mmCIF file of C-alpha atoms and ligand atoms in Angstrom:
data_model
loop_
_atom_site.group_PDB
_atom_site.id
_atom_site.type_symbol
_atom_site.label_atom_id
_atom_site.label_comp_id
_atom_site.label_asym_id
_atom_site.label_seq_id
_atom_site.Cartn_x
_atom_site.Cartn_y
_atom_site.Cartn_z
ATOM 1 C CA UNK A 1 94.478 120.661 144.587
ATOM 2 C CA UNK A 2 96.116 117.129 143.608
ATOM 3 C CA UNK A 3 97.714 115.577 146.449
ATOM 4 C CA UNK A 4 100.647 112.785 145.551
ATOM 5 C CA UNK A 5 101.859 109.956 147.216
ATOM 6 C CA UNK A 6 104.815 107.702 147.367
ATOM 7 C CA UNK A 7 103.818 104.053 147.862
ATOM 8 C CA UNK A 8 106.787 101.210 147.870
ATOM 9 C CA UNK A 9 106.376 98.013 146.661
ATOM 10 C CA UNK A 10 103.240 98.778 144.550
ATOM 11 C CA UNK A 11 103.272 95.380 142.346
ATOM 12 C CA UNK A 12 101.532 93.658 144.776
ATOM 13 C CA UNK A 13 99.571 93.162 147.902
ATOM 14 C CA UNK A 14 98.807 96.137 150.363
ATOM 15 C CA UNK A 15 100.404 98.401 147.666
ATOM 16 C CA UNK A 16 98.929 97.712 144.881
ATOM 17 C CA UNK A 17 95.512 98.019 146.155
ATOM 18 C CA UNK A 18 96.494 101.456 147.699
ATOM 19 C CA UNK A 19 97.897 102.432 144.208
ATOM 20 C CA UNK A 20 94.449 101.903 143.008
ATOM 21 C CA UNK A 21 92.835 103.321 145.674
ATOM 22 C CA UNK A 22 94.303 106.542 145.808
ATOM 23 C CA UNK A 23 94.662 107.184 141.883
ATOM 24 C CA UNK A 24 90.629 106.302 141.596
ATOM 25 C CA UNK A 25 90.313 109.639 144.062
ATOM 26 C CA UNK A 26 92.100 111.447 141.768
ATOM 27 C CA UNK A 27 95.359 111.449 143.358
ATOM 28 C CA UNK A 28 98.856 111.105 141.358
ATOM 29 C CA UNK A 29 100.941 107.780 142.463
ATOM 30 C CA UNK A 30 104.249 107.631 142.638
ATOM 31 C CA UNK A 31 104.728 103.837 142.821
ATOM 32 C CA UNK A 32 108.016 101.542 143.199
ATOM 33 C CA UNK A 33 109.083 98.024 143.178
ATOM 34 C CA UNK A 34 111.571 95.536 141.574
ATOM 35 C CA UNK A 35 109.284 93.833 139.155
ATOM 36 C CA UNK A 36 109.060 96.031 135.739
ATOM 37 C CA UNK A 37 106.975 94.129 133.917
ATOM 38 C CA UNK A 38 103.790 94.801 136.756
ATOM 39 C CA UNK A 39 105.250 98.012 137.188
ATOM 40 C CA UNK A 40 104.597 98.356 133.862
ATOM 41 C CA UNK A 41 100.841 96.871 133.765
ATOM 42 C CA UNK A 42 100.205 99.017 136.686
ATOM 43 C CA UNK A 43 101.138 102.023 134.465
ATOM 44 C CA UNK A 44 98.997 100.677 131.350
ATOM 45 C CA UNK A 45 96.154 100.379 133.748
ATOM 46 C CA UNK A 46 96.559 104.025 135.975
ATOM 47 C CA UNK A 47 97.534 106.199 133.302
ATOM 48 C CA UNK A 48 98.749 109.174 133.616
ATOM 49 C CA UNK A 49 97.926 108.875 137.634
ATOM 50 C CA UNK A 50 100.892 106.187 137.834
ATOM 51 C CA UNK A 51 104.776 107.518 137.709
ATOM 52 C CA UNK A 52 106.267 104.028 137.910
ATOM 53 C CA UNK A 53 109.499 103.376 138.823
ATOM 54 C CA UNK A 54 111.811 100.110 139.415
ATOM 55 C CA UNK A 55 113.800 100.787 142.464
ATOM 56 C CA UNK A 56 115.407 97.645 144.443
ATOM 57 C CA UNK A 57 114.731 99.397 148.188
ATOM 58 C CA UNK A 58 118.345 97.716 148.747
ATOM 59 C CA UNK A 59 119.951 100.073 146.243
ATOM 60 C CA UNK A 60 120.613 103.090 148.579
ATOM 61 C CA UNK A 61 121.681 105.103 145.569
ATOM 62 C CA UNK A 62 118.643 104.590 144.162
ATOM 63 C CA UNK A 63 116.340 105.315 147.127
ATOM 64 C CA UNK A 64 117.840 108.402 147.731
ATOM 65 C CA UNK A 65 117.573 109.848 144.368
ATOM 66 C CA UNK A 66 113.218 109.573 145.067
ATOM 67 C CA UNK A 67 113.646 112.695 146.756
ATOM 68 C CA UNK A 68 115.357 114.461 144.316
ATOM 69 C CA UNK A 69 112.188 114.345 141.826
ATOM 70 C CA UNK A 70 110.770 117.284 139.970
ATOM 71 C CA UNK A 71 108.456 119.464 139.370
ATOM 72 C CA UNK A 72 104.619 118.141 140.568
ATOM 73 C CA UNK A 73 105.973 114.891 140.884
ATOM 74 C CA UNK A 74 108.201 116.047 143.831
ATOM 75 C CA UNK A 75 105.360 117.754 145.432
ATOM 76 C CA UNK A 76 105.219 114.405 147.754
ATOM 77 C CA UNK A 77 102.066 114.973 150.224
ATOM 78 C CA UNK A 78 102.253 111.226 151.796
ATOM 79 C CA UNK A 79 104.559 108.787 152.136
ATOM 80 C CA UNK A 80 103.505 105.241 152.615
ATOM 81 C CA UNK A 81 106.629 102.956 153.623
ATOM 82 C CA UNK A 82 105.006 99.951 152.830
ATOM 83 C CA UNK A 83 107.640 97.648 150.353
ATOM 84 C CA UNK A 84 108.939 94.727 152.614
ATOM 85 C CA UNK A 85 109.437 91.021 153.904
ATOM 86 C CA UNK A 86 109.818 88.176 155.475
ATOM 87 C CA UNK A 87 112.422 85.340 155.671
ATOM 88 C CA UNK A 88 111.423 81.837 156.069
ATOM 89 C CA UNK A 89 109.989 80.733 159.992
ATOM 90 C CA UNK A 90 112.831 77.932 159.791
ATOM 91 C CA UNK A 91 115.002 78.099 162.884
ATOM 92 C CA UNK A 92 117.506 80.686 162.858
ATOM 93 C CA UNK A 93 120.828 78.354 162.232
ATOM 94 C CA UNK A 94 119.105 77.246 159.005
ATOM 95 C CA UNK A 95 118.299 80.438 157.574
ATOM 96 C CA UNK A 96 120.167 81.210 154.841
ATOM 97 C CA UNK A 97 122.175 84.858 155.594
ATOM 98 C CA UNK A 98 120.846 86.107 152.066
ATOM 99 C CA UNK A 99 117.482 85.845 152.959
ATOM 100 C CA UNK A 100 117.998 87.398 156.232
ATOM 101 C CA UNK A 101 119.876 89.805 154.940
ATOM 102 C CA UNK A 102 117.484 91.216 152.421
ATOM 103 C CA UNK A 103 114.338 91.186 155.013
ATOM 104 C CA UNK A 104 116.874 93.626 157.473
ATOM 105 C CA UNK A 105 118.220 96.015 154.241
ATOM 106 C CA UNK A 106 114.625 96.056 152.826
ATOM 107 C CA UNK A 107 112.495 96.240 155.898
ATOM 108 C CA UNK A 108 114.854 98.460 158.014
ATOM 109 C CA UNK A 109 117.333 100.170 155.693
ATOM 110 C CA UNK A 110 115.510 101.307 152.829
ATOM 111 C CA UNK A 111 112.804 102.540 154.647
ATOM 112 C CA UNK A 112 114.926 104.704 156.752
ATOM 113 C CA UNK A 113 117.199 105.650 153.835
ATOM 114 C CA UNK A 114 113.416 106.908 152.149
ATOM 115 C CA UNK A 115 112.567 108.712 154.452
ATOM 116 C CA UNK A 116 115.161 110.459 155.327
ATOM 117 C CA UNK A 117 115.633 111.551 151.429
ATOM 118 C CA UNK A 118 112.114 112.582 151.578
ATOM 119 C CA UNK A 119 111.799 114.487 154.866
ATOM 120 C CA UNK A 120 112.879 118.212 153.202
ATOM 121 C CA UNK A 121 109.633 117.664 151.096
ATOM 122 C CA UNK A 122 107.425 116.448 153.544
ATOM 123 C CA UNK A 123 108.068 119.330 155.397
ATOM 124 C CA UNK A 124 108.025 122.122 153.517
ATOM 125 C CA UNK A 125 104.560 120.333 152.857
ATOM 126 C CA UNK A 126 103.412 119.218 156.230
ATOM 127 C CA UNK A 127 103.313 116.212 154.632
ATOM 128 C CA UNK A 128 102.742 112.681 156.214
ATOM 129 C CA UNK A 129 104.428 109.122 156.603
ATOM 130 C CA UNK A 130 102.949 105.829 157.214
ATOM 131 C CA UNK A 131 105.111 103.185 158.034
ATOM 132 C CA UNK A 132 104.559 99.231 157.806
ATOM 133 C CA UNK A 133 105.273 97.491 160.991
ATOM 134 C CA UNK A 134 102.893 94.380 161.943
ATOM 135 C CA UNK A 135 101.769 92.679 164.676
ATOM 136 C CA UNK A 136 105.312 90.634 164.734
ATOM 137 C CA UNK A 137 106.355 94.091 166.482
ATOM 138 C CA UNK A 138 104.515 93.062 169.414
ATOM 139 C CA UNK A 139 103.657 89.717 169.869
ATOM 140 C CA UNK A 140 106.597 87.035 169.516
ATOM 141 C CA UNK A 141 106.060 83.829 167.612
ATOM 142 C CA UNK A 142 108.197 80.854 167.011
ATOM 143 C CA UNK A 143 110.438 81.391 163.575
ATOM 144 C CA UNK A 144 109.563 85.245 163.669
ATOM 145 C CA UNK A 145 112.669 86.884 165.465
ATOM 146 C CA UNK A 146 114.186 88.519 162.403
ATOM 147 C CA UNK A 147 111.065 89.851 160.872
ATOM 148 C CA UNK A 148 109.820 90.754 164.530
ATOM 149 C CA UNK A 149 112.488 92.499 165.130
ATOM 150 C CA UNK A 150 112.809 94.520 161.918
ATOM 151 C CA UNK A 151 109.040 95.681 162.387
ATOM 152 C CA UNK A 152 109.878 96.826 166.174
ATOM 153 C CA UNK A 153 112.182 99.039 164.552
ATOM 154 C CA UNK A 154 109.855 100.428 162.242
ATOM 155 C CA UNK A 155 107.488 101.079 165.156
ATOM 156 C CA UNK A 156 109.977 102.390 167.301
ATOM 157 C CA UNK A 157 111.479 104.215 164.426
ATOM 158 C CA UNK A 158 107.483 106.001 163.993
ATOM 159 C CA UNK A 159 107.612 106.795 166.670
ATOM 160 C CA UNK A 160 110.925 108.500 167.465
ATOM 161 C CA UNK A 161 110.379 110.329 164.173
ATOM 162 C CA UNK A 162 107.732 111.913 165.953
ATOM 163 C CA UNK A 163 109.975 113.827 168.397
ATOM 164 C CA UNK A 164 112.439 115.048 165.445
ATOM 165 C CA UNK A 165 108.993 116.397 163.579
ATOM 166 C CA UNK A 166 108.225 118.225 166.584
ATOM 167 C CA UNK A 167 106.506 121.379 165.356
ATOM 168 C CA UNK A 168 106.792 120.910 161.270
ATOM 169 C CA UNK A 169 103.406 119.331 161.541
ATOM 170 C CA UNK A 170 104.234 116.133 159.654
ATOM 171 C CA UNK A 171 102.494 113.484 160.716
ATOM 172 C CA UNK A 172 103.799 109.615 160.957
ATOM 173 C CA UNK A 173 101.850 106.877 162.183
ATOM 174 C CA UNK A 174 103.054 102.845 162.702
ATOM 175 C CA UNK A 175 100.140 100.487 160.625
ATOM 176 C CA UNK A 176 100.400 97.227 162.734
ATOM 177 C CA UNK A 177 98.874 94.204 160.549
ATOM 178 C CA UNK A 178 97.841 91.208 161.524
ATOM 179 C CA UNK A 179 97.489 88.223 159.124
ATOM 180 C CA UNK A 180 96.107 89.503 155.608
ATOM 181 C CA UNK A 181 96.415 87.526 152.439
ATOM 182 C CA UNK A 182 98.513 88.797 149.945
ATOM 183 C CA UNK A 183 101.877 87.848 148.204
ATOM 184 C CA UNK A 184 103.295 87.782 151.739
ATOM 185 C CA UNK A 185 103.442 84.246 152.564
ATOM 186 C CA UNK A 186 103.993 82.714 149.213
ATOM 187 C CA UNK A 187 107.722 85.197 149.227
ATOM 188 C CA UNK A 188 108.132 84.349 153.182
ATOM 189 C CA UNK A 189 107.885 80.356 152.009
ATOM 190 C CA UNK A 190 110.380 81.224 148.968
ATOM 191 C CA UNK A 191 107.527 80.391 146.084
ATOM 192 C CA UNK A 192 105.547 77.741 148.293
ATOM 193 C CA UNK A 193 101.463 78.989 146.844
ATOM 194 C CA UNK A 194 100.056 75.281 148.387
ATOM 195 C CA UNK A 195 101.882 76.681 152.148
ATOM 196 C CA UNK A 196 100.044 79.730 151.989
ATOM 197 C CA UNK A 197 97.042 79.029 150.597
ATOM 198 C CA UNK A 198 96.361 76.278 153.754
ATOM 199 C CA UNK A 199 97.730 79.038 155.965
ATOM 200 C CA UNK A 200 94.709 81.280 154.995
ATOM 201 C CA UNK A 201 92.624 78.882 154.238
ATOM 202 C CA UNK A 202 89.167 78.773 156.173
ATOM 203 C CA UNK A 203 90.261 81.762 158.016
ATOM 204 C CA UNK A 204 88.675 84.789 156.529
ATOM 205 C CA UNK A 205 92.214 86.593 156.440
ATOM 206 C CA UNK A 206 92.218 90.482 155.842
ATOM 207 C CA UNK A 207 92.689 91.944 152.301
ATOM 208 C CA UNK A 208 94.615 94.375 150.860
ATOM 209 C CA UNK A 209 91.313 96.444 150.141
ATOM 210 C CA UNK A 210 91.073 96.003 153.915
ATOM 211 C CA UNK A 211 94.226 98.003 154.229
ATOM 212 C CA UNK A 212 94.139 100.664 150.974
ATOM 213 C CA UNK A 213 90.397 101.255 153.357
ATOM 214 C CA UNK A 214 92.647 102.270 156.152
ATOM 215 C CA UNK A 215 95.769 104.244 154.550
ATOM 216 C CA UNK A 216 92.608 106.098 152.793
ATOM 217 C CA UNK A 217 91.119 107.197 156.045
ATOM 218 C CA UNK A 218 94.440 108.446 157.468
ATOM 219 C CA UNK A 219 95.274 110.258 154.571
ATOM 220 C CA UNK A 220 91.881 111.962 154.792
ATOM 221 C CA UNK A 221 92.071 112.604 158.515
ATOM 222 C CA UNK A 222 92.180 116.686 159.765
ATOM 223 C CA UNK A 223 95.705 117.323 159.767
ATOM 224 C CA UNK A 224 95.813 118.797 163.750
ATOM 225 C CA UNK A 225 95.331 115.009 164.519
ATOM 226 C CA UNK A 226 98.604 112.049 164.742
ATOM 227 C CA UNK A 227 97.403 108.577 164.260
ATOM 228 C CA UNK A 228 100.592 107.112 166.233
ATOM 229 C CA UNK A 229 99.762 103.409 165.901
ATOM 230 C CA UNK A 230 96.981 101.206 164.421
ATOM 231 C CA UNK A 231 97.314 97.401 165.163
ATOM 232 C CA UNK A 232 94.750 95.466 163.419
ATOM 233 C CA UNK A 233 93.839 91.831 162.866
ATOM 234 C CA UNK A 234 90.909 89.637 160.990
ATOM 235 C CA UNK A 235 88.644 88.622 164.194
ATOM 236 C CA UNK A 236 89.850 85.005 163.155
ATOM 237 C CA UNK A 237 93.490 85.607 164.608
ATOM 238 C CA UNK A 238 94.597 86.037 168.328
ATOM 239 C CA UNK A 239 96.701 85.430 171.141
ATOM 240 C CA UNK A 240 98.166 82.013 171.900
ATOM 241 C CA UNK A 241 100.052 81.800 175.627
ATOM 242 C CA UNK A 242 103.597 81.241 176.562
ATOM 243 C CA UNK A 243 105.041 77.876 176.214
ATOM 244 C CA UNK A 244 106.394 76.636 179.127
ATOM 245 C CA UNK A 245 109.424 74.035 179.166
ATOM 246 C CA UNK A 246 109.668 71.891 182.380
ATOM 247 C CA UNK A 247 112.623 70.480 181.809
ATOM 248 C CA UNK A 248 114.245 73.601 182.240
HETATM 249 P P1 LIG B 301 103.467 91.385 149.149
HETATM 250 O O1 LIG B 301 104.527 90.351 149.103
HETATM 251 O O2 LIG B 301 102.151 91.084 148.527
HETATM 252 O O3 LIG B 301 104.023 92.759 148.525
HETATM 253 C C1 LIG B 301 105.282 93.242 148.926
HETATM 254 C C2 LIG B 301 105.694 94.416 148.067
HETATM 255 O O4 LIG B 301 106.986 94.858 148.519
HETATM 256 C C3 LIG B 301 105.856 94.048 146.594
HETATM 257 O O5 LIG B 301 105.329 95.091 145.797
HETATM 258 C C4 LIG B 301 107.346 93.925 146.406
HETATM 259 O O6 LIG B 301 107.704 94.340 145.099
HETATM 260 C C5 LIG B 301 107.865 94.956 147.412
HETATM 261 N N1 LIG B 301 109.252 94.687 147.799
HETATM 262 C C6 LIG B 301 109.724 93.655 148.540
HETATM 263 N N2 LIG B 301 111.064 93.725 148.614
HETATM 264 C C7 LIG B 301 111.450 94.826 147.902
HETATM 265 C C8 LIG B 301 112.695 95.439 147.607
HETATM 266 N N3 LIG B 301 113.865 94.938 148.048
HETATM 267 N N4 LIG B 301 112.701 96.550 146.857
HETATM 268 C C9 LIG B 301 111.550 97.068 146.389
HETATM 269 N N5 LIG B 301 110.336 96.558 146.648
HETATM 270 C C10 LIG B 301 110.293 95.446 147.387
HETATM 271 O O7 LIG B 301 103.285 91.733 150.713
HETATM 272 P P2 LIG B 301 102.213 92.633 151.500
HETATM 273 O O8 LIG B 301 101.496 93.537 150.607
HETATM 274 O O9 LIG B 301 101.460 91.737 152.390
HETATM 275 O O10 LIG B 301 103.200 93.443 152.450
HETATM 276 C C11 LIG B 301 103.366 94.842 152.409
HETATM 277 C C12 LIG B 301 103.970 95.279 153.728
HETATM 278 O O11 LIG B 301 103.076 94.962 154.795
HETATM 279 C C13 LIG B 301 105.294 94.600 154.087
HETATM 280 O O12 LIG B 301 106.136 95.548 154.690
HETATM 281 C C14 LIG B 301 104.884 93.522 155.093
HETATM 282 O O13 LIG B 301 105.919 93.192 155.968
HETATM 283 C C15 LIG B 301 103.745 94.235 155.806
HETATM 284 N N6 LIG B 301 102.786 93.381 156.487
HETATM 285 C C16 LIG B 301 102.138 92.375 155.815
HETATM 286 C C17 LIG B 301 101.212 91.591 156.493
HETATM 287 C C18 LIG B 301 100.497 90.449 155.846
HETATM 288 O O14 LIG B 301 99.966 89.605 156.582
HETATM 289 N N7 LIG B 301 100.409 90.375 154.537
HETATM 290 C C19 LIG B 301 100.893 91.862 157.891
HETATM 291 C C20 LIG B 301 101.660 92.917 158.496
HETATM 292 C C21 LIG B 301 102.536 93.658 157.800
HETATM 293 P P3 LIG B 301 108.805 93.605 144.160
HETATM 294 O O15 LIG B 301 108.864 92.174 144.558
HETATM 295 O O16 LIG B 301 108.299 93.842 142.771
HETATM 296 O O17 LIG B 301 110.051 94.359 144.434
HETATM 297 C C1 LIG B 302 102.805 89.548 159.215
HETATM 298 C C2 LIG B 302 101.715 89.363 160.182
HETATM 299 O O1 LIG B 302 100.493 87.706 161.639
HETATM 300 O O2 LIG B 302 101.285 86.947 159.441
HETATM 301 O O3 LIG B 302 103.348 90.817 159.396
HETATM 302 O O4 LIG B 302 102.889 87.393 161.231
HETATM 303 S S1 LIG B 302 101.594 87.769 160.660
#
């Protein structure tokens, strides 16, 4: 039987490579982001595996009417929450709002908006969610404190979901990245590609294949068994210590 999934921001990075990933298995994608013109690449490229379809994950109106699709397209098996961002790592006080703004209505209320239009479906087809939290959910860095904390909720959020799901056998699990090298940093830097190329640079960063590799495998797990979190990170990448201020 063909299995579909939802995947959010699939015109680049981790989603994109999961678009591929699970329509070269044979699965139909239902894939969204802002950008038409990949959107529409995407489409020329997938075929009839692709339903593409612009949605700003800001526009709640929007959102909400993905779980009102039809016929086999609403037969949503998986949902991967996986559109998102990050504002600049300037200090707080010279952040613009806008930019904070967006990472908080993208990261945090779209996703929840999504999935709540999409739990009736997932549901009635003991479906499951993976949601995109990082590695910022857990370990605070300098410049980090509004994308930290919007990933914390997402984790959180995963796993409170949990509790309401008790018993309809959907599954949700929290995908904790560490550094991989995608669009990320070049949006976080508004446009800088010089900033994050030295960021990766050297480094051997993960790659979006590295994560399609892992929504794969818990989208093919036995469905008695709840992946509740996965943090991962490229061996390159791993704890610094607490900084200390003597002055103080
Ligand atoms: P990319 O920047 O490469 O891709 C982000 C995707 O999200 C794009 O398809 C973009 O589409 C979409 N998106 C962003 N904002 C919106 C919006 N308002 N509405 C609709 N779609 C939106 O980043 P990654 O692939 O690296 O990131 C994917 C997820 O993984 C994010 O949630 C990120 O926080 C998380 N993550 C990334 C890590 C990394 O190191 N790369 C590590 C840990 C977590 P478009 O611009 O066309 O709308
Ligand atoms: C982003 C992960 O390590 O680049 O979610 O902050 S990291």
């Amino acid at each position: 039987m063909t299995r579909t999934v939802l995947i959010t921001g699939v015109t680049a990075g981790f989603g994109l490579a999961t678009a591929r990933r699970f329509a070269g298995a044979g699965w139909r994608v239902i894939g969204t982001g802002r950008r038409g013109d990949r959107l529409r690449a995407l489409a020329d490229e997938l075929g009839d595996a692709l339903l593409p379809l612009e949605v700003d994950m800001r526009d709640i109106e929007a959102v909400d009417a993905l779980g009102k699709l039809e016929a086999r397209w609403g037969e949503i098996d998986l949902l991967i929450n996986n559109a998102g961002l990050a504002p600049p790592t300037t200090p707080m006080s010279e952040t613009e709002w806008q930019r904070i703004e967006q990472v908080i209505d993208t990261n945090i209320t779209g996703l929840v908006a999504l999935t709540r239009a999409l739990l009736p479906k997932l549901v009635e087809r003991r479906g499951q969610i993976i949601n995109l939290s990082s590695v910022a959910a857990t370990y605070p860095y300098k410049g980090g404190a509004v994308y930290a904390g919007t990933k914390a909720f997402v984790r959180q959020f995963s796993l409170d979901l949990r509790c309401d799901l008790a018993g309809t056998g959907v599954r949700v699990t929290s995908i904790e990245p560490g550094m991989a090298e995608t669009e990320f940093t070049v949006v976080r830097t508004g446009g800088d590609k010089e900033a994050s190329d030295k960021l990766y640079a050297g480094m051997n960063p993960m790659t979006a294949d590295d994560l399609a590799d892992v929504f794969w495998w818990l989208a093919n797990l036995p469905p008695h068994l709840n992946i509740n979190t996965i943090e991962l990170m490229p061996v390159s990448q791993s704890f610094a210590g607490f900084v200390v201020d003597r002055e103080a």
